[in-house]
Short mmCIF file of C-alpha atoms in Angstrom, two decimals:
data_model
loop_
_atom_site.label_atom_id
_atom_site.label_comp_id
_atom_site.label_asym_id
_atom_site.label_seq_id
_atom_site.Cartn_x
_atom_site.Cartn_y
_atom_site.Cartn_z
CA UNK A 531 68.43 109.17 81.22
CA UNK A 532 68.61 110.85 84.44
CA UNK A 533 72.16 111.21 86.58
CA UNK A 534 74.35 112.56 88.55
CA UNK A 535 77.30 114.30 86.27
CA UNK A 536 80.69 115.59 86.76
CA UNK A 537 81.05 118.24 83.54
CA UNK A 538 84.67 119.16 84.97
CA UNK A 539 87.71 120.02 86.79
CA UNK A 540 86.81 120.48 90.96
CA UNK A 541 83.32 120.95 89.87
CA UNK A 542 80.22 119.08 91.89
CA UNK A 543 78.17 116.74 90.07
CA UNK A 544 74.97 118.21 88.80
CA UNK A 545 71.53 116.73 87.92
CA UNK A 546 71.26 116.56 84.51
CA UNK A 547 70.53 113.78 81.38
CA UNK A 548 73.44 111.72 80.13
CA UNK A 549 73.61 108.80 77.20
CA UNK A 550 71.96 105.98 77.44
CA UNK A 551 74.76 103.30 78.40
CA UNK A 552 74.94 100.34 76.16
CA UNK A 553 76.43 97.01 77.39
CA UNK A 554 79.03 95.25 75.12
CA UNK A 555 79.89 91.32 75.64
CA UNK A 556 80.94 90.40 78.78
CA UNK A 557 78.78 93.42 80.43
CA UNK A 558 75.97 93.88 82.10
CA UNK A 559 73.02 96.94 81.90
CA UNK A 560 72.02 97.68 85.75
CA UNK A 561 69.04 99.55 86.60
CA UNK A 562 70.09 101.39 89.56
CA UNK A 563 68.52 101.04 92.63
CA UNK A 564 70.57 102.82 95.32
CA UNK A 565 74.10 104.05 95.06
CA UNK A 566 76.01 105.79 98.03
CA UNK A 567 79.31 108.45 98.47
CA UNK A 568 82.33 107.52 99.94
CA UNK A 569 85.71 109.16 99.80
CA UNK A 570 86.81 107.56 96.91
CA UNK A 571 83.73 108.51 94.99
CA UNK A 572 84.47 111.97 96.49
CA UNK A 573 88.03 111.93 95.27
CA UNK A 574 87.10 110.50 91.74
CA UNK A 575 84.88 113.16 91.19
CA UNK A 576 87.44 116.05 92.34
CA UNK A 577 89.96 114.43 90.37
CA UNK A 578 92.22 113.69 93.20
CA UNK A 579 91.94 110.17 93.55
CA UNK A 580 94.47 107.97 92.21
CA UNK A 581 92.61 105.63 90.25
CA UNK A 582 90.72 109.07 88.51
CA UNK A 583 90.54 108.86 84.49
CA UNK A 584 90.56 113.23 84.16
CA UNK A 585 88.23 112.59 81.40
CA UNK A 586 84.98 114.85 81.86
CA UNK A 587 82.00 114.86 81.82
CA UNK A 588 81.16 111.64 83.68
CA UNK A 589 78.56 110.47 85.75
CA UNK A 590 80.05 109.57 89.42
CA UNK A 591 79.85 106.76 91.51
CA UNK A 592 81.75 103.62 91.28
CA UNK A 593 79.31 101.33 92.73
CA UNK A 594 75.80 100.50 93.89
CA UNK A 595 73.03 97.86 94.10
CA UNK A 596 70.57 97.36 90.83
CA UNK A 597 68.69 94.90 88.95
CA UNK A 598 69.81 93.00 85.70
CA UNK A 599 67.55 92.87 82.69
CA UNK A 600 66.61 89.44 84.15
CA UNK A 601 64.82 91.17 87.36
CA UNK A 602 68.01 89.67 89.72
CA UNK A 603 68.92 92.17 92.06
CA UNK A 604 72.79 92.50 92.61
CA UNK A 605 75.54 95.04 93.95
CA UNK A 606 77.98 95.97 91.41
CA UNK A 607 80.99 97.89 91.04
CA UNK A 608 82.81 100.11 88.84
CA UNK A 609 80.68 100.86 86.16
CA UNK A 610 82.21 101.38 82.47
CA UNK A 611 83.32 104.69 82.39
CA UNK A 612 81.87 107.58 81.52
CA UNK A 613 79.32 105.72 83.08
CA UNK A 614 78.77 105.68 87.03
CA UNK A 615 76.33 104.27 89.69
CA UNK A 616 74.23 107.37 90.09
CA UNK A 617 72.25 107.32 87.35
CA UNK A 618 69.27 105.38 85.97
CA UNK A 619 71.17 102.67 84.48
CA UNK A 620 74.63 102.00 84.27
CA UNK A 621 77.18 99.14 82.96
CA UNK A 622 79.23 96.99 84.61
CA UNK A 623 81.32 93.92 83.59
CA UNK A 624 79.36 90.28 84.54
CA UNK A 625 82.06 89.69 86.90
CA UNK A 626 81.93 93.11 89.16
CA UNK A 627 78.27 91.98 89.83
CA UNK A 628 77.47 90.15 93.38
CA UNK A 629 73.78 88.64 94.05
CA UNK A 630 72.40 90.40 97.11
CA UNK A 631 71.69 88.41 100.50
CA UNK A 632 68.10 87.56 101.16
CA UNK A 633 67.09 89.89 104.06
CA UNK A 634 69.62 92.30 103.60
CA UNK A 635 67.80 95.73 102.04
CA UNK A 636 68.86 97.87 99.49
CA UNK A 637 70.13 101.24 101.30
CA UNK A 638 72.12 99.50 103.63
CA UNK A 639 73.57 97.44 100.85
CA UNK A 640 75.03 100.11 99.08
CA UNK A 641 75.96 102.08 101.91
CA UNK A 642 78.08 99.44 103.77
CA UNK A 643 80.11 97.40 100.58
CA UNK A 644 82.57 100.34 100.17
CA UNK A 645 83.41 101.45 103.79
CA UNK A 646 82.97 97.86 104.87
CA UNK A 647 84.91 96.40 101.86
CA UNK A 648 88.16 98.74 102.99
CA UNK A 649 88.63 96.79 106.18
CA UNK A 650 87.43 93.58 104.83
CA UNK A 651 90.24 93.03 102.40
CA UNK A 652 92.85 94.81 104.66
CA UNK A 653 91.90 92.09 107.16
CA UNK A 654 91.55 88.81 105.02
CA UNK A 655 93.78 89.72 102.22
CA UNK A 656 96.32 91.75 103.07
CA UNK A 657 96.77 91.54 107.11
CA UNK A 658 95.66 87.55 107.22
CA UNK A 659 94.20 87.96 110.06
CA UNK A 660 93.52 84.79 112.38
CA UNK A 661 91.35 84.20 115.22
CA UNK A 662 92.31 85.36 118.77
CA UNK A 663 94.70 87.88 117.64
CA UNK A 664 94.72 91.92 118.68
CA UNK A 665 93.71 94.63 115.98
CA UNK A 666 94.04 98.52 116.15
CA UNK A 667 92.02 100.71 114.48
CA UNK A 668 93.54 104.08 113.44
CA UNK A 669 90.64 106.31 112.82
CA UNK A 670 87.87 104.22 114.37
CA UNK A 671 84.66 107.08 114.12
CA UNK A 672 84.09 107.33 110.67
CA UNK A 673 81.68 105.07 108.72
CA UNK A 674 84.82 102.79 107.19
CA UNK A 675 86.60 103.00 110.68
CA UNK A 676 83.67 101.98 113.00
CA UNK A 677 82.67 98.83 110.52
CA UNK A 678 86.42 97.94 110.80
CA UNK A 679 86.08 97.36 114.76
CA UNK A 680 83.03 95.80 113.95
CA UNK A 681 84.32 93.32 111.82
CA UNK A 682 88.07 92.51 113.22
CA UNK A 683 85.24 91.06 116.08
CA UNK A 684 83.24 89.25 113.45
CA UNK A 685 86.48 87.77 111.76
CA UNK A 686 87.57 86.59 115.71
CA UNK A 687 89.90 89.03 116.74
CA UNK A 688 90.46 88.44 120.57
CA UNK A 689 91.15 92.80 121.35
CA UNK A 690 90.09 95.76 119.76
CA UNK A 691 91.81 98.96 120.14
CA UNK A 692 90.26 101.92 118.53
CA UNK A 693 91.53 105.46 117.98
CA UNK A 694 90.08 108.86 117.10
CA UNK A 695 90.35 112.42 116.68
CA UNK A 696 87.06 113.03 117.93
CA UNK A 697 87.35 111.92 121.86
CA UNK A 698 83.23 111.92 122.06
CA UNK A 699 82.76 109.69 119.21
CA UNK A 700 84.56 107.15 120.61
CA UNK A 701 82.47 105.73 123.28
CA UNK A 702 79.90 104.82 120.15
CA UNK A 703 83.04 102.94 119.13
CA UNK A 704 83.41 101.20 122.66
CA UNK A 705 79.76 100.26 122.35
CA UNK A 706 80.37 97.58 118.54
CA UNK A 707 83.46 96.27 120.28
CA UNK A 708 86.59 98.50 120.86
CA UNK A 709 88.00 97.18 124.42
CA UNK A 710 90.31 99.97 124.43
CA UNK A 711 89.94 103.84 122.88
CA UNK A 712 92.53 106.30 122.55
CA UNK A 713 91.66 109.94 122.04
CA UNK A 714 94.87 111.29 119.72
CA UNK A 715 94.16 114.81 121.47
CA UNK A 716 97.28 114.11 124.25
CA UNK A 717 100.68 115.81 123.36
CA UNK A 718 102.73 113.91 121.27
CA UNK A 719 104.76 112.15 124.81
CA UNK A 720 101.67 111.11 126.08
CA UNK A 721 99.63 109.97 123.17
CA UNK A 722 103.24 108.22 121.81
CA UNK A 723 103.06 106.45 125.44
CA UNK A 724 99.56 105.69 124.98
CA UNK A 725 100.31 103.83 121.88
CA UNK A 726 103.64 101.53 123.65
CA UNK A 727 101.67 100.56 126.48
CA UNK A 728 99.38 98.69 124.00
CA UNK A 729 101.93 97.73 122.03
CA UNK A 730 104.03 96.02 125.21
CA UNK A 731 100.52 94.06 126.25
CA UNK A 732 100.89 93.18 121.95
CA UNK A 733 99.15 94.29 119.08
CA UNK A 734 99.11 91.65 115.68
CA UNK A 735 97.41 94.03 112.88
CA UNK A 736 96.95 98.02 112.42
CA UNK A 737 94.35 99.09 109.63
CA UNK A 738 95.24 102.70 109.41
CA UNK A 739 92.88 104.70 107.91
CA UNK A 740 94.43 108.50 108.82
CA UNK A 741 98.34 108.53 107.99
CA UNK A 742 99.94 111.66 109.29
CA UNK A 743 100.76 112.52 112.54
CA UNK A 744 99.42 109.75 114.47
CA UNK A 745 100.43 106.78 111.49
CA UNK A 746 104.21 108.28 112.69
CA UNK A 747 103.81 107.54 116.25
CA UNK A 748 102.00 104.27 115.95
CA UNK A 749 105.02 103.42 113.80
CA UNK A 750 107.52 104.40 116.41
CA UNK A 751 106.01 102.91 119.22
CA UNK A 752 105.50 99.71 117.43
CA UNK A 753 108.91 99.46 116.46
CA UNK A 754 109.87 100.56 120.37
CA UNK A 755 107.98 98.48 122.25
CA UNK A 756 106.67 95.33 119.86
CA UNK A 757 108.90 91.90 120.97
CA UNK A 758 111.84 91.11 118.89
CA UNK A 759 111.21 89.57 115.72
CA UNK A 760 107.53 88.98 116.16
CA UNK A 761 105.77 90.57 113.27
CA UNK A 762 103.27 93.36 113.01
CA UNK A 763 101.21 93.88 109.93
CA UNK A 764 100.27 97.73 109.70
CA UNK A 765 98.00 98.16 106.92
CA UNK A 766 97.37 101.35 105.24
CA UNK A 767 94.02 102.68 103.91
CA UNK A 768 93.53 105.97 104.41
CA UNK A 769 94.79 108.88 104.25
CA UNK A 770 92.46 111.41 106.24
CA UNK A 771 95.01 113.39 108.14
CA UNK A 772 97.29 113.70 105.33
CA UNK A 773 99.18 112.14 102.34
CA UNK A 774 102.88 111.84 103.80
CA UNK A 775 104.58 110.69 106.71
CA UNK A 776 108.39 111.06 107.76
CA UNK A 777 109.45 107.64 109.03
CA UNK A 778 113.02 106.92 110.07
CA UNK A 779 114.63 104.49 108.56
CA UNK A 780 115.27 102.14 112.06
CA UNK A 781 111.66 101.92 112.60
CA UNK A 782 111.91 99.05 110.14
CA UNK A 783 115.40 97.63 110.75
CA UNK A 784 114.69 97.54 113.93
CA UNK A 785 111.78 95.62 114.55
CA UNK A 786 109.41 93.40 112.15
CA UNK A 787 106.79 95.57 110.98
CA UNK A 788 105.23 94.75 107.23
CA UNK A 789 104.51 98.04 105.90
CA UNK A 790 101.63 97.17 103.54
CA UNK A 791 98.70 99.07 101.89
CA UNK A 792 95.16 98.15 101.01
CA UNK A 793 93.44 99.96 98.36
CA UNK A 794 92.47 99.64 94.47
CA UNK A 795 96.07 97.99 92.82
CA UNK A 796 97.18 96.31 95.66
CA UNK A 797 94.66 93.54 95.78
CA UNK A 798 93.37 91.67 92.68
CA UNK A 799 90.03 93.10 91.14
CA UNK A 800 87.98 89.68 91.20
CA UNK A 801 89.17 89.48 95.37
CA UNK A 802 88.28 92.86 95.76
CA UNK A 803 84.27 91.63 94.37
CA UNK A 804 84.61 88.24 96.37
CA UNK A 805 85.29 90.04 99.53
CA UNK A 806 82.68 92.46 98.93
CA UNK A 807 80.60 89.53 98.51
CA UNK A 808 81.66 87.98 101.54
CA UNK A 809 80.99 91.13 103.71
CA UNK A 810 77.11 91.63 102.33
CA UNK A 811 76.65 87.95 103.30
CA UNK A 812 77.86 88.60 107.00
CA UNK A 813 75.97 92.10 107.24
CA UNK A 814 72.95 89.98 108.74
CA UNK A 815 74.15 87.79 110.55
CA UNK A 816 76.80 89.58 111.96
CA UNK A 817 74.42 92.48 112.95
CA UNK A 818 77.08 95.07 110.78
CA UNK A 819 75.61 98.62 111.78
CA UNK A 820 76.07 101.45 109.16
CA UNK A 821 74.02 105.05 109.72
CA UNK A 822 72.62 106.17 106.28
CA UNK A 823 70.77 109.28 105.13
CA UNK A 824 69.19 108.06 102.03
CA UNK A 825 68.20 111.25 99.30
CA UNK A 826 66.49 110.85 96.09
CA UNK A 827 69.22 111.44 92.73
CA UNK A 828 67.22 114.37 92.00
CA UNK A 829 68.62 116.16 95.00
CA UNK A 830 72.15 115.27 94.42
CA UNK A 831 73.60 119.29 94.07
CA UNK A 832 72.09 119.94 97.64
CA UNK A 833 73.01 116.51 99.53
CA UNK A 834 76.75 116.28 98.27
CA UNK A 835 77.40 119.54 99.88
CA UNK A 836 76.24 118.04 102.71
CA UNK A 837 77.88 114.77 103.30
CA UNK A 838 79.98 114.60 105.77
CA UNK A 839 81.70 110.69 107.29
CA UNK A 840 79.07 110.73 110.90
CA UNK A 841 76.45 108.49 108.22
CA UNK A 842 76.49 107.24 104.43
CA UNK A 843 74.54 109.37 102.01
CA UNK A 844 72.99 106.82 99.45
CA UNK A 845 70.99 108.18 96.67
CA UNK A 846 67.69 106.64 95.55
CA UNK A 847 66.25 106.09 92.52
CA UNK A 848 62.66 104.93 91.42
#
């Protein structure tokens, strides 16, 4: 069969056949329909990602949206390695398989379960977020970051603040729900003060998806200006501006910040699948917007150079 394959070390994927999967009990064969790139899958196939095997070859992609040898059409996710979700057919176990929404089509689908899943879980499963309270977005303007505003309003959150490298992108973000935007282009006094005045007026959750620079001063403004005792989640995702932080030690004694992260270990598998299920039901209703630039498999060497986090490349097969 046909797929997209990783033969090693820092290499691309290339077009090229692969083995025939073949599903043992418990599993499932998928005939892929769509599958799309995200960082992780970008990670995985550099061998960067935490969660990577550094077995090679494999064929990327962790998830997608296919059809079951019974003609059902379903998302899955994380195929049984060496097998991924760009290729012809994959296999997945029974339970990483979701049926897809009626109405809901199959690009989107694919391109929204990953970005949209990140928040998702950070929200419901690791934040608990509750109706009527205030969210900030760190790193609102990429594909996972602009969902997130989008749903902290669908889950109820009362105020949205967003931030952003890119100052210009940010009044897209205004226009799905942010109330407030912060450019992190100020010097560090300003942009710190920036942060406490929102944090004075009170902010419940933070779903961080850069770390770095700006994950410091969110930290030290929370733990600054947040009221005595009153807890704010801060919820780690990301890690787009970088990979370590220096944090003082009286940030946390000194206020009541949970330090938590989101992200493949820290939440059960099977809740990871039911809130990906969960968010494809809502991507309807909700009116969830994702920008996608779908590509045929058979152009994968060309279109993974270009990717880039503005809109989800999903490749198509069939």
């Amino acid at each position: 069969m046909k797929a997209a394959i990783v033969p090693g070390a820092g290499q691309a994927p290339v077009y090229g056949d692969f083995p025939e999967p073949v599903p043992a009990a418990g599993e499932s064969r998928v005939t892929v329909i769509a599958a799309a790139i995200s960082h992780v899958v970008k990670s995985r196939a550099s061998g960067s990602h935490y969660s990577s095997s550094g077995r090679f070859p494999f064929v990327v992609g962790i998830d997608g949206v296919g059809r079951l040898e019974d003609g059902s059409k379903v998302y899955f996710a994380l195929p049984k390695a060496p097998n991924g979700s760009m290729a012809e057919r994959t296999v997945v176990p029974e339970a990483h398989c979701v049926a897809l929404p009626d109405g809901l089509d199959d690009v989107t689908a694919a391109a929204i379960a990953n970005p949209g899943m990140s928040s998702w879980a950070a929200f419901t499963e690791r934040a608990k977020l509750k109706p009527g309270e205030t969210v900030l977005v760190n790193g609102a303007t990429g594909t996972a970051g602009r969902l997130a505003v989008q749903i902290a309003r669908h889950l109820g959150a009362k105020k949205v603040i967003a931030t952003a490298r890119n100052a210009a992108a940010l009044d897209a973000v205004a226009a799905l729900g942010a109330d407030v935007t912060i450019p992190l282009v100020e010097d560090g006094a300003a942009l710190e003060e920036s942060f406490i005045r929102q944090f004075r007026e009170g902010v419940d959750v933070v779903i961080d998806y850069l770390w770095g620079n700006s994950a410091e001063r969110l930290l030290v403004a929370a733990a600054k200006a947040g009221a005595d005792a009153v807890p704010i989640r801060f919820v780690q995702v990301g890690a787009v501006s970088g990979s370590d932080i220096t944090l003082p030690s009286a940030v946390l004694r000194s206020s009541a910040i949970a330090l938590m992260g989101s992200g493949i270990g820290s939440v059960p598998l099977d809740r990871f699948i039911a809130c990906t299920g969960d968010l494809l039901r809502a991507v309807v209703p909700a009116g969830l917007q994702i920008a996608t630039t779908p590509v045929p498999l058979a152009d994968v060497e060309q279109a993974w150079a270009r990717d880039d986090s503005t809109r989800r490349t999903v490749f198509t097969l069939g």
